[in-house]
Short mmCIF file of C-alpha atoms in Angstrom, two decimals:
data_model
loop_
_atom_site.label_atom_id
_atom_site.label_comp_id
_atom_site.label_asym_id
_atom_site.label_seq_id
_atom_site.Cartn_x
_atom_site.Cartn_y
_atom_site.Cartn_z
CA MET I 26 16.38 39.63 30.48
CA ALA I 27 18.47 40.54 27.46
CA SER I 28 19.38 37.96 24.98
CA ILE I 29 23.19 38.27 24.70
CA THR I 30 25.74 37.70 21.94
CA PHE I 31 29.21 38.29 23.13
CA ILE I 32 31.97 38.90 20.62
CA THR I 33 35.59 39.05 21.83
CA GLY I 34 38.95 39.03 20.09
CA GLY I 35 42.24 40.87 19.58
CA ALA I 36 42.81 44.28 18.25
CA ARG I 37 42.01 44.48 14.54
CA SER I 38 40.54 41.11 14.44
CA GLY I 39 37.33 42.42 12.66
CA LYS I 40 35.00 42.38 15.85
CA SER I 41 33.12 45.54 15.15
CA SER I 42 32.48 44.68 11.41
CA PHE I 43 31.20 41.29 12.21
CA ALA I 44 29.04 42.67 14.98
CA GLN I 45 27.49 45.31 12.65
CA ARG I 46 26.62 42.72 10.12
CA LEU I 47 25.06 40.60 12.79
CA ALA I 48 22.97 43.40 14.05
CA GLU I 49 21.92 44.37 10.55
CA ALA I 50 20.87 40.75 9.83
CA GLN I 51 18.81 40.69 12.86
CA SER I 52 17.04 43.99 12.76
CA GLY I 53 16.01 46.63 10.15
CA LYS I 54 16.61 49.42 12.76
CA PRO I 55 19.50 48.50 15.06
CA VAL I 56 20.81 50.77 17.80
CA TYR I 57 24.50 51.55 17.99
CA LEU I 58 25.41 52.12 21.67
CA ALA I 59 28.66 53.95 21.63
CA THR I 60 30.74 53.98 24.91
CA ALA I 61 33.77 55.98 23.87
CA ARG I 62 34.61 59.04 25.97
CA ILE I 63 35.99 61.67 23.62
CA TRP I 64 39.51 62.27 24.93
CA ASP I 65 40.77 64.47 22.19
CA GLU I 66 40.26 65.69 18.56
CA ASP I 67 41.90 62.67 16.97
CA PHE I 68 39.55 60.45 18.89
CA ALA I 69 36.53 62.59 17.80
CA GLN I 70 37.41 62.22 14.23
CA ARG I 71 37.81 58.48 14.62
CA VAL I 72 34.29 58.17 16.05
CA LYS I 73 32.94 60.51 13.36
CA ARG I 74 34.53 58.24 10.73
CA HIS I 75 33.00 55.09 12.24
CA GLN I 76 29.67 56.74 12.44
CA ASP I 77 29.84 57.74 8.73
CA ASP I 78 30.50 53.96 8.00
CA ARG I 79 27.15 53.04 9.32
CA ASP I 80 24.21 53.68 7.07
CA GLN I 81 20.80 55.48 7.73
CA ARG I 82 19.30 52.34 9.26
CA TRP I 83 21.31 52.81 12.43
CA GLN I 84 20.30 54.98 15.41
CA THR I 85 23.35 56.08 17.49
CA VAL I 86 23.18 56.44 21.34
CA GLU I 87 26.24 57.75 23.05
CA GLU I 88 26.71 56.65 26.71
CA GLU I 89 29.95 56.56 28.51
CA LYS I 90 28.73 54.79 31.67
CA ASN I 91 25.08 54.74 32.60
CA LEU I 92 23.85 52.11 30.10
CA SER I 93 20.75 51.29 32.12
CA LYS I 94 19.28 54.69 32.04
CA HIS I 95 18.31 54.38 28.41
CA ASP I 96 15.14 52.25 27.36
CA PHE I 97 16.02 49.72 24.78
CA GLY I 98 13.00 47.41 25.24
CA GLY I 99 12.47 45.25 22.32
CA GLN I 100 15.38 46.55 20.24
CA THR I 101 18.52 45.11 18.81
CA VAL I 102 21.40 46.99 20.41
CA LEU I 103 25.08 46.78 19.49
CA LEU I 104 27.26 47.86 22.44
CA ASP I 105 30.70 48.77 21.09
CA CYS I 106 32.48 48.27 23.36
CA ILE I 107 32.89 46.94 26.82
CA THR I 108 36.49 47.95 26.91
CA LEU I 109 35.98 51.58 26.44
CA TRP I 110 32.97 51.56 28.87
CA LEU I 111 35.28 49.76 31.43
CA THR I 112 38.07 52.33 30.96
CA ASN I 113 35.59 55.07 31.93
CA TYR I 114 34.75 53.18 35.28
CA PHE I 115 38.42 52.55 35.79
CA HIS I 116 39.33 56.18 35.36
CA ASP I 117 36.51 57.53 37.40
CA CYS I 118 37.27 55.18 40.24
CA GLY I 119 40.80 56.53 40.51
CA TYR I 120 42.10 53.21 38.93
CA GLN I 121 40.84 51.17 41.96
CA LEU I 122 40.44 47.65 40.37
CA GLU I 123 37.86 46.11 42.89
CA GLU I 124 35.81 49.23 43.08
CA ALA I 125 35.65 49.67 39.34
CA LEU I 126 34.70 46.03 38.85
CA GLU I 127 31.94 46.21 41.40
CA ALA I 128 30.47 49.38 40.00
CA ALA I 129 30.58 48.11 36.41
CA LYS I 130 28.96 44.81 37.35
CA ALA I 131 26.11 46.53 39.14
CA GLU I 132 25.40 48.85 36.28
CA TRP I 133 25.66 45.89 33.85
CA THR I 134 23.13 43.80 35.78
CA GLN I 135 20.62 46.57 35.81
CA PHE I 136 21.16 47.34 32.02
CA ALA I 137 20.95 43.58 31.05
CA GLU I 138 17.59 43.12 32.85
CA GLN I 139 15.85 44.91 29.78
CA GLU I 140 14.17 42.66 27.35
CA MET I 141 16.44 43.31 24.21
CA ASN I 142 18.58 41.63 21.60
CA LEU I 143 22.04 42.64 22.76
CA ILE I 144 25.30 42.20 20.86
CA VAL I 145 28.34 43.14 22.90
CA VAL I 146 31.81 43.79 21.58
CA SER I 147 34.89 43.30 23.91
CA ASN I 148 38.59 42.74 23.72
CA GLU I 149 40.99 39.94 24.62
CA LEU I 150 43.85 41.54 26.46
CA GLY I 151 45.29 38.61 28.52
CA MET I 152 47.15 36.44 25.94
CA GLY I 153 50.37 38.51 25.68
CA VAL I 154 53.25 38.78 28.14
CA HIS I 155 52.11 40.35 31.36
CA PRO I 156 52.66 44.09 31.10
CA GLU I 157 55.31 45.69 33.25
CA ASN I 158 53.04 48.72 33.81
CA GLU I 159 50.96 48.19 36.90
CA MET I 160 47.91 50.05 35.73
CA ALA I 161 47.90 48.14 32.49
CA ARG I 162 48.07 44.90 34.48
CA LYS I 163 45.09 46.00 36.65
CA PHE I 164 43.04 46.90 33.61
CA ALA I 165 43.73 43.56 32.00
CA ASP I 166 42.47 41.99 35.16
CA LEU I 167 39.36 44.16 35.21
CA GLN I 168 38.76 43.39 31.53
CA GLY I 169 39.26 39.66 32.02
CA TRP I 170 36.94 39.34 35.00
CA MET I 171 34.14 41.52 33.29
CA ASN I 172 34.55 39.26 30.12
CA GLN I 173 33.99 36.23 32.24
CA PHE I 174 31.01 37.79 33.92
CA VAL I 175 29.23 38.89 30.61
CA ALA I 176 30.18 35.66 28.62
CA ALA I 177 28.56 33.56 31.42
CA GLN I 178 25.25 35.35 30.73
CA ALA I 179 25.53 35.16 27.04
CA ASP I 180 23.52 32.78 24.87
CA THR I 181 26.27 32.86 22.08
CA VAL I 182 29.93 33.81 22.27
CA TYR I 183 32.42 34.26 19.23
CA LEU I 184 36.10 34.65 19.39
CA MET I 185 37.26 36.66 16.39
CA VAL I 186 40.56 35.59 14.80
CA SER I 187 41.93 37.30 11.60
CA GLY I 188 38.35 38.29 10.73
CA ILE I 189 37.03 34.75 11.21
CA PRO I 190 34.20 34.41 13.76
CA VAL I 191 34.83 31.26 15.91
CA LYS I 192 31.58 30.20 17.77
CA ILE I 193 32.81 28.97 21.14
CA LYS I 194 29.33 28.98 23.05
CA MET D 27 52.13 7.30 32.29
CA ALA D 28 49.84 10.10 33.60
CA SER D 29 46.59 10.81 31.68
CA ILE D 30 46.95 14.55 31.11
CA THR D 31 44.32 17.33 30.70
CA PHE D 32 46.05 20.63 29.64
CA ILE D 33 44.25 23.92 30.21
CA THR D 34 45.82 27.09 28.70
CA GLY D 35 44.54 30.62 28.20
CA GLY D 36 45.17 34.17 28.95
CA ALA D 37 45.34 35.90 32.26
CA ARG D 38 42.00 36.18 33.99
CA SER D 39 40.27 33.75 31.53
CA GLY D 40 39.07 31.42 34.24
CA LYS D 41 41.60 28.70 33.76
CA SER D 42 42.06 27.95 37.48
CA SER D 43 38.31 27.86 38.34
CA PHE D 44 37.61 25.51 35.44
CA ALA D 45 40.47 23.26 36.42
CA GLN D 46 39.27 23.11 39.93
CA ARG D 47 35.59 22.22 38.97
CA LEU D 48 37.13 19.48 36.55
CA ALA D 49 39.22 17.98 39.42
CA GLU D 50 36.26 18.00 41.80
CA ALA D 51 34.15 16.28 39.13
CA GLN D 52 36.75 13.54 38.70
CA SER D 53 37.71 12.94 42.33
CA GLY D 54 36.29 13.07 45.80
CA LYS D 55 39.87 13.81 47.12
CA PRO D 56 41.89 15.86 44.51
CA VAL D 57 45.41 17.07 45.20
CA TYR D 58 46.32 20.74 44.61
CA LEU D 59 49.93 20.89 43.55
CA ALA D 60 50.92 24.54 44.04
CA THR D 61 54.16 25.65 42.29
CA ALA D 62 54.30 29.26 43.41
CA ARG D 63 57.54 30.44 45.02
CA ILE D 64 56.59 32.94 47.74
CA TRP D 65 58.38 36.08 46.64
CA ASP D 66 56.84 38.51 49.10
CA GLU D 67 54.16 39.12 51.69
CA ASP D 68 51.49 40.13 49.05
CA PHE D 69 52.08 36.99 47.24
CA ALA D 70 51.73 34.95 50.43
CA GLN D 71 48.40 36.42 51.03
CA ARG D 72 47.17 35.82 47.56
CA VAL D 73 48.21 32.12 47.85
CA LYS D 74 46.45 31.91 51.33
CA ARG D 75 43.25 33.43 49.72
CA HIS D 76 43.27 30.86 46.96
CA GLN D 77 43.90 28.06 49.47
CA ASP D 78 40.85 29.26 51.48
CA ASP D 79 38.85 29.16 48.33
CA ARG D 80 39.23 25.40 48.14
CA ASP D 81 37.23 23.17 50.51
CA GLN D 82 38.25 20.53 52.84
CA ARG D 83 38.12 17.89 50.09
CA TRP D 84 41.47 19.21 48.77
CA GLN D 85 44.82 18.20 49.89
CA THR D 86 47.60 20.79 49.08
CA VAL D 87 51.17 20.03 48.09
CA GLU D 88 53.56 22.95 47.66
CA GLU D 89 56.44 22.20 45.26
CA GLU D 90 58.41 24.85 43.51
CA LYS D 91 60.45 22.64 41.24
CA ASN D 92 60.95 18.88 41.96
CA LEU D 93 57.46 17.59 40.96
CA SER D 94 58.75 14.10 40.57
CA LYS D 95 59.84 13.56 44.06
CA HIS D 96 56.27 13.30 45.33
CA ASP D 97 54.26 10.09 44.91
CA PHE D 98 50.82 10.86 43.27
CA GLY D 99 50.11 7.29 42.09
CA GLY D 100 46.41 6.80 41.44
CA GLN D 101 45.35 10.30 42.41
CA THR D 102 43.79 13.33 40.68
CA VAL D 103 46.35 16.06 40.71
CA LEU D 104 45.85 19.77 39.73
CA LEU D 105 49.11 21.41 38.82
CA ASP D 106 48.60 25.18 39.05
CA CYS D 107 50.50 26.27 37.24
CA ILE D 108 53.24 25.50 34.66
CA THR D 109 54.03 29.12 34.37
CA LEU D 110 55.15 29.61 37.92
CA TRP D 111 56.99 26.36 37.84
CA LEU D 112 58.86 27.52 34.80
CA THR D 113 59.68 30.87 36.25
CA ASN D 114 61.42 29.09 39.11
CA TYR D 115 63.55 27.17 36.63
CA PHE D 116 64.20 30.23 34.53
CA HIS D 117 65.29 32.13 37.68
CA ASP D 118 67.56 29.40 39.02
CA CYS D 119 69.21 28.78 35.70
CA GLY D 120 70.20 32.55 35.68
CA TYR D 121 67.78 33.20 32.92
CA GLN D 122 69.49 30.88 30.43
CA LEU D 123 66.58 29.84 28.01
CA GLU D 124 68.01 26.54 26.66
CA GLU D 125 69.29 25.35 30.09
CA ALA D 126 66.03 26.11 31.76
CA LEU D 127 63.96 24.36 28.97
CA GLU D 128 66.06 21.18 29.17
CA ALA D 129 66.07 21.07 32.98
CA ALA D 130 62.18 21.59 32.98
CA LYS D 131 61.59 18.92 30.33
CA ALA D 132 63.68 16.36 32.16
CA GLU D 133 61.92 16.97 35.49
CA TRP D 134 58.48 16.90 33.69
CA THR D 135 59.29 13.68 31.88
CA GLN D 136 60.04 11.94 35.13
CA PHE D 137 56.97 13.43 36.90
CA ALA D 138 54.58 12.44 34.08
CA GLU D 139 55.72 8.79 34.19
CA GLN D 140 53.51 8.35 37.37
CA GLU D 141 49.99 6.80 36.80
CA MET D 142 47.87 9.62 37.74
CA ASN D 143 45.03 11.77 36.63
CA LEU D 144 46.84 15.08 35.88
CA ILE D 145 45.20 18.44 35.21
CA VAL D 146 47.65 21.08 34.26
CA VAL D 147 47.06 24.82 34.08
CA SER D 148 49.25 27.04 31.85
CA ASN D 149 49.29 30.50 30.14
CA GLU D 150 49.13 31.69 26.68
CA LEU D 151 51.82 34.52 26.47
CA GLY D 152 52.54 34.70 22.79
CA MET D 153 49.51 36.39 21.20
CA GLY D 154 50.40 39.99 22.03
CA VAL D 155 53.07 42.31 20.49
CA HIS D 156 56.54 40.87 21.10
CA PRO D 157 57.84 42.44 24.26
CA GLU D 158 60.79 44.91 24.08
CA ASN D 159 62.13 43.51 27.32
CA GLU D 160 64.59 40.76 26.27
CA MET D 161 64.07 38.65 29.48
CA ALA D 162 60.35 38.81 28.84
CA ARG D 163 60.79 37.53 25.24
CA LYS D 164 63.00 34.72 26.44
CA PHE D 165 60.42 33.69 29.00
CA ALA D 166 57.66 33.72 26.42
CA ASP D 167 59.72 31.41 24.27
CA LEU D 168 60.27 29.17 27.21
CA GLN D 169 56.61 29.09 28.02
CA GLY D 170 55.60 28.45 24.30
CA TRP D 171 58.01 25.55 23.88
CA MET D 172 56.95 23.92 27.17
CA ASN D 173 53.23 24.41 26.27
CA GLN D 174 53.92 22.59 23.13
CA PHE D 175 55.83 19.77 24.90
CA VAL D 176 53.06 19.16 27.43
CA ALA D 177 50.14 19.72 24.99
CA ALA D 178 51.59 17.05 22.68
CA GLN D 179 51.44 14.51 25.48
CA ALA D 180 47.97 15.49 26.71
CA ASP D 181 44.84 13.49 26.00
CA THR D 182 42.66 16.55 26.22
CA VAL D 183 43.49 20.27 25.67
CA TYR D 184 41.24 23.31 26.48
CA LEU D 185 41.82 26.97 25.53
CA MET D 186 39.97 29.27 28.06
CA VAL D 187 38.46 32.38 26.41
CA SER D 188 36.42 34.73 28.72
CA GLY D 189 35.73 31.85 31.06
CA ILE D 190 34.51 29.58 28.22
CA PRO D 191 36.40 26.37 27.97
CA VAL D 192 37.11 25.53 24.25
CA LYS D 193 38.17 21.88 23.65
CA ILE D 194 40.83 21.98 20.98
CA LYS D 195 42.17 18.25 21.42
CA MET R 9 44.03 32.09 -8.23
CA ALA R 10 46.07 30.41 -5.54
CA SER R 11 44.48 27.95 -3.11
CA ILE R 12 45.34 29.33 0.21
CA THR R 13 45.90 27.77 3.73
CA PHE R 14 46.43 30.48 6.31
CA ILE R 15 48.06 29.52 9.62
CA THR R 16 48.10 32.12 12.40
CA GLY R 17 48.94 31.90 16.10
CA GLY R 18 51.16 33.29 18.82
CA ALA R 19 54.98 33.16 19.10
CA ARG R 20 56.32 29.80 19.72
CA SER R 21 52.90 28.07 19.01
CA GLY R 22 54.25 25.66 16.50
CA LYS R 23 53.03 27.53 13.35
CA SER R 24 56.17 26.92 11.12
CA SER R 25 56.50 23.18 12.11
CA PHE R 26 52.91 22.47 11.39
CA ALA R 27 53.17 24.39 8.17
CA GLN R 28 56.20 22.42 7.13
CA ARG R 29 54.51 19.21 7.78
CA LEU R 30 51.46 20.19 5.87
CA ALA R 31 53.54 21.28 2.82
CA GLU R 32 55.46 18.00 2.88
CA ALA R 33 52.26 16.00 2.98
CA GLN R 34 50.94 17.99 -0.04
CA SER R 35 53.97 17.89 -2.26
CA GLY R 36 57.10 15.97 -2.80
CA LYS R 37 59.03 19.16 -3.85
CA PRO R 38 57.69 22.06 -1.81
CA VAL R 39 59.09 25.68 -2.09
CA TYR R 40 60.15 27.52 1.00
CA LEU R 41 59.54 31.26 0.43
CA ALA R 42 61.59 33.05 3.08
CA THR R 43 60.72 36.69 3.64
CA ALA R 44 63.21 37.64 6.34
CA ARG R 45 65.42 40.50 5.75
CA ILE R 46 68.87 39.66 7.31
CA TRP R 47 69.41 42.57 9.74
CA ASP R 48 72.45 41.16 11.55
CA GLU R 49 74.72 38.10 12.05
CA ASP R 50 72.57 36.54 14.73
CA PHE R 51 69.62 36.59 12.39
CA ALA R 52 71.66 35.15 9.55
CA GLN R 53 72.58 32.16 11.74
CA ARG R 54 69.04 31.75 12.86
CA VAL R 55 67.93 31.62 9.28
CA LYS R 56 70.71 29.22 8.37
CA ARG R 57 69.63 26.86 11.26
CA HIS R 58 66.08 26.86 9.95
CA GLN R 59 67.29 26.10 6.47
CA ASP R 60 69.31 23.08 7.79
CA ASP R 61 66.18 21.81 9.50
CA ARG R 62 64.42 21.32 6.14
CA ASP R 63 65.74 18.32 4.15
CA GLN R 64 66.65 18.17 0.51
CA ARG R 65 63.15 17.88 -0.86
CA TRP R 66 62.80 21.63 -0.19
CA GLN R 67 63.74 24.42 -2.55
CA THR R 68 64.36 27.83 -0.87
CA VAL R 69 63.50 31.19 -2.48
CA GLU R 70 64.48 34.28 -0.56
CA GLU R 71 62.33 37.36 -1.24
CA GLU R 72 61.83 40.23 1.17
CA LYS R 73 59.05 42.00 -0.68
CA ASN R 74 58.28 41.35 -4.30
CA LEU R 75 56.60 38.01 -3.99
CA SER R 76 54.89 38.26 -7.35
CA LYS R 77 58.07 38.53 -9.39
CA HIS R 78 58.67 34.75 -8.96
CA ASP R 79 56.87 32.17 -10.98
CA PHE R 80 55.34 29.51 -8.65
CA GLY R 81 52.80 28.10 -11.13
CA GLY R 82 51.53 24.62 -10.14
CA GLN R 83 53.94 24.43 -6.95
CA THR R 84 53.24 24.01 -3.29
CA VAL R 85 54.64 27.13 -1.65
CA LEU R 86 55.18 27.83 2.00
CA LEU R 87 55.33 31.53 2.75
CA ASP R 88 57.08 31.99 6.18
CA CYS R 89 56.00 34.49 7.19
CA ILE R 90 53.55 37.43 6.48
CA THR R 91 54.83 39.19 9.62
CA LEU R 92 58.51 39.60 8.40
CA TRP R 93 57.36 40.43 4.88
CA LEU R 94 55.05 43.21 6.39
CA THR R 95 57.94 44.51 8.57
CA ASN R 96 59.94 45.15 5.36
CA TYR R 97 57.09 47.17 3.87
CA PHE R 98 56.56 48.95 7.19
CA HIS R 99 60.23 49.91 7.38
CA ASP R 100 60.53 50.90 3.72
CA CYS R 101 57.45 53.02 3.92
CA GLY R 102 59.05 55.08 6.78
CA TYR R 103 56.58 53.44 9.22
CA GLN R 104 53.49 54.93 7.53
CA LEU R 105 50.66 52.56 8.37
CA GLU R 106 48.18 53.26 5.46
CA GLU R 107 50.95 53.48 2.91
CA ALA R 108 52.49 50.17 3.89
CA LEU R 109 49.06 48.40 4.06
CA GLU R 110 48.13 49.66 0.57
CA ALA R 111 51.57 48.59 -0.90
CA ALA R 112 51.45 45.11 0.73
CA LYS R 113 47.78 44.50 -0.34
CA ALA R 114 48.56 45.47 -3.98
CA GLU R 115 51.69 43.20 -4.08
CA TRP R 116 49.72 40.26 -2.36
CA THR R 117 46.88 40.50 -4.89
CA GLN R 118 49.20 40.13 -7.81
CA PHE R 119 51.11 37.34 -6.11
CA ALA R 120 47.97 35.33 -5.18
CA GLU R 121 46.79 35.53 -8.83
CA GLN R 122 49.17 32.67 -9.61
CA GLU R 123 47.72 29.12 -9.66
CA MET R 124 49.53 27.52 -6.78
CA ASN R 125 48.96 25.75 -3.49
CA LEU R 126 49.92 28.50 -1.09
CA ILE R 127 50.50 27.82 2.63
CA VAL R 128 50.98 31.06 4.60
CA VAL R 129 52.28 31.59 8.18
CA SER R 130 51.31 34.65 10.15
CA ASN R 131 51.22 35.96 13.77
CA GLU R 132 48.55 36.94 16.16
CA LEU R 133 49.71 40.12 17.72
CA GLY R 134 46.49 41.72 19.02
CA MET R 135 45.37 39.59 22.07
CA GLY R 136 47.71 41.24 24.59
CA VAL R 137 47.52 44.60 26.36
CA HIS R 138 47.82 47.33 23.84
CA PRO R 139 51.45 48.42 23.65
CA GLU R 140 52.58 51.82 24.88
CA ASN R 141 55.02 52.05 22.00
CA GLU R 142 53.29 53.88 19.16
CA MET R 143 55.22 52.13 16.41
CA ALA R 144 54.30 48.68 17.93
CA ARG R 145 50.72 49.69 17.98
CA LYS R 146 50.88 50.71 14.39
CA PHE R 147 52.54 47.49 13.38
CA ALA R 148 49.87 45.47 15.23
CA ASP R 149 47.28 47.32 13.30
CA LEU R 150 48.94 46.60 10.05
CA GLN R 151 49.41 42.91 10.87
CA GLY R 152 45.72 42.59 12.03
CA TRP R 153 44.38 44.25 8.87
CA MET R 154 46.58 42.12 6.65
CA ASN R 155 45.53 39.04 8.46
CA GLN R 156 41.86 39.86 7.77
CA PHE R 157 42.65 40.38 4.24
CA VAL R 158 44.44 37.14 3.62
CA ALA R 159 42.27 35.01 5.88
CA ALA R 160 39.16 36.17 3.87
CA GLN R 161 40.80 34.86 0.68
CA ALA R 162 41.91 31.61 2.30
CA ASP R 163 40.13 28.22 1.80
CA THR R 164 41.36 26.96 5.13
CA VAL R 165 42.41 28.77 8.33
CA TYR R 166 44.20 27.27 11.38
CA LEU R 167 44.89 29.04 14.79
CA MET R 168 47.79 27.33 16.48
CA VAL R 169 47.50 27.04 20.21
CA SER R 170 50.32 25.35 22.17
CA GLY R 171 51.33 23.35 19.10
CA ILE R 172 47.69 22.15 18.37
CA PRO R 173 46.16 23.18 15.00
CA VAL R 174 42.62 24.46 15.45
CA LYS R 175 40.84 24.56 12.23
CA ILE R 176 38.52 27.75 12.26
CA LYS R 177 37.55 27.94 8.44
#
């Protein structure tokens, strides 16, 4: 089983920076597991910029969905992030909430069976007014349920607030 | 006066599950005080599903607004949730913020005078971008002010984050 | 350098009330540094109402942008709030995110060089579903980055939840 550190928080709360510092402190050769699907050129450039931010100690693995097909045994892996990974499931399941949740949980369970030091970044999406857009509401539900699922398995959980890591488990 | 445990958090943060576990740990015969107004068939089915989730130890009382008219003396009561209860006041006051807040506070004060072990579930709605929709903004204000009012009276307050209860009072 | 207490939280979470009580406990003659730009008559009345809430111990300074041009040496200053101040930069920069962030950081750095006891109120905007409106998304980014910038310099940071101050640094 993976040892899991779960880092959640709002947009621009410093989640990724904190997660990277944590991974670098725990390993001399961390793996960056990028889950973004490249939707357009803007996005490609943003991913490139983030990649340039990380120094040569990092190895990057790009994987939109099938996390478990890679062998991370014994490594420190930073999964950034659950939200983009879930977006890909949600999209490919035709925006069916239950189906996407079931598929993502099954994949996650297989992935987390590996012996590794896993640092996971996610997003808090549920503390604002409930969105009028039905698909946004469904995605927020999907994210919330997945966060509960992963946080329950985690050894350590942080909530990021204005760049401050608050240890809550 | 009621002894109050206030549980707040985002959508899908595990508030109701945690509140139910808490109530079951504190009483062999807890009361589920349901405040949902049944707006449509979908909603009726969701309420029915939640009711089936609770086992035979639970007694259910449905009350959209007048909490104080029931006698809960000496019992453990799970009020789920303040948000739906406030929605009913907001609607019936023609979406007048001050009027709804005043009426809800008055009813709450009478209700909370009873000697009971009260567990209250609410929602955090204010940590997203302020909604463009004026009525949504007003409701978020109403919810925020009522949360402050109830949390100030509570002996214990939890913020739920990704299923993790964070004790903040 | 200023000694900084940073208070963040959602809308209607009791940030300003807590900040005022804190300032009054720390000084017999606190300064209220109001950053609101008066956009319309409604807003003017709201500002007036808040001003009437503060008693005669308070001195009020109104400053939409150039915080550093005032001399607060040795005083206890309540800056309420960063969000309105940033809104003015965002507006005057023609809604250019990077430009507004750079200008606000430069002004902040000069302001915070003064020896004073500074209490700062801000807003958490990032824990809801990401807004569809592009300008709202940009502003949430601006707010999030500025929150990280100021919180990193702060000696003490509070997250307000339902009126409860949670000390997180």
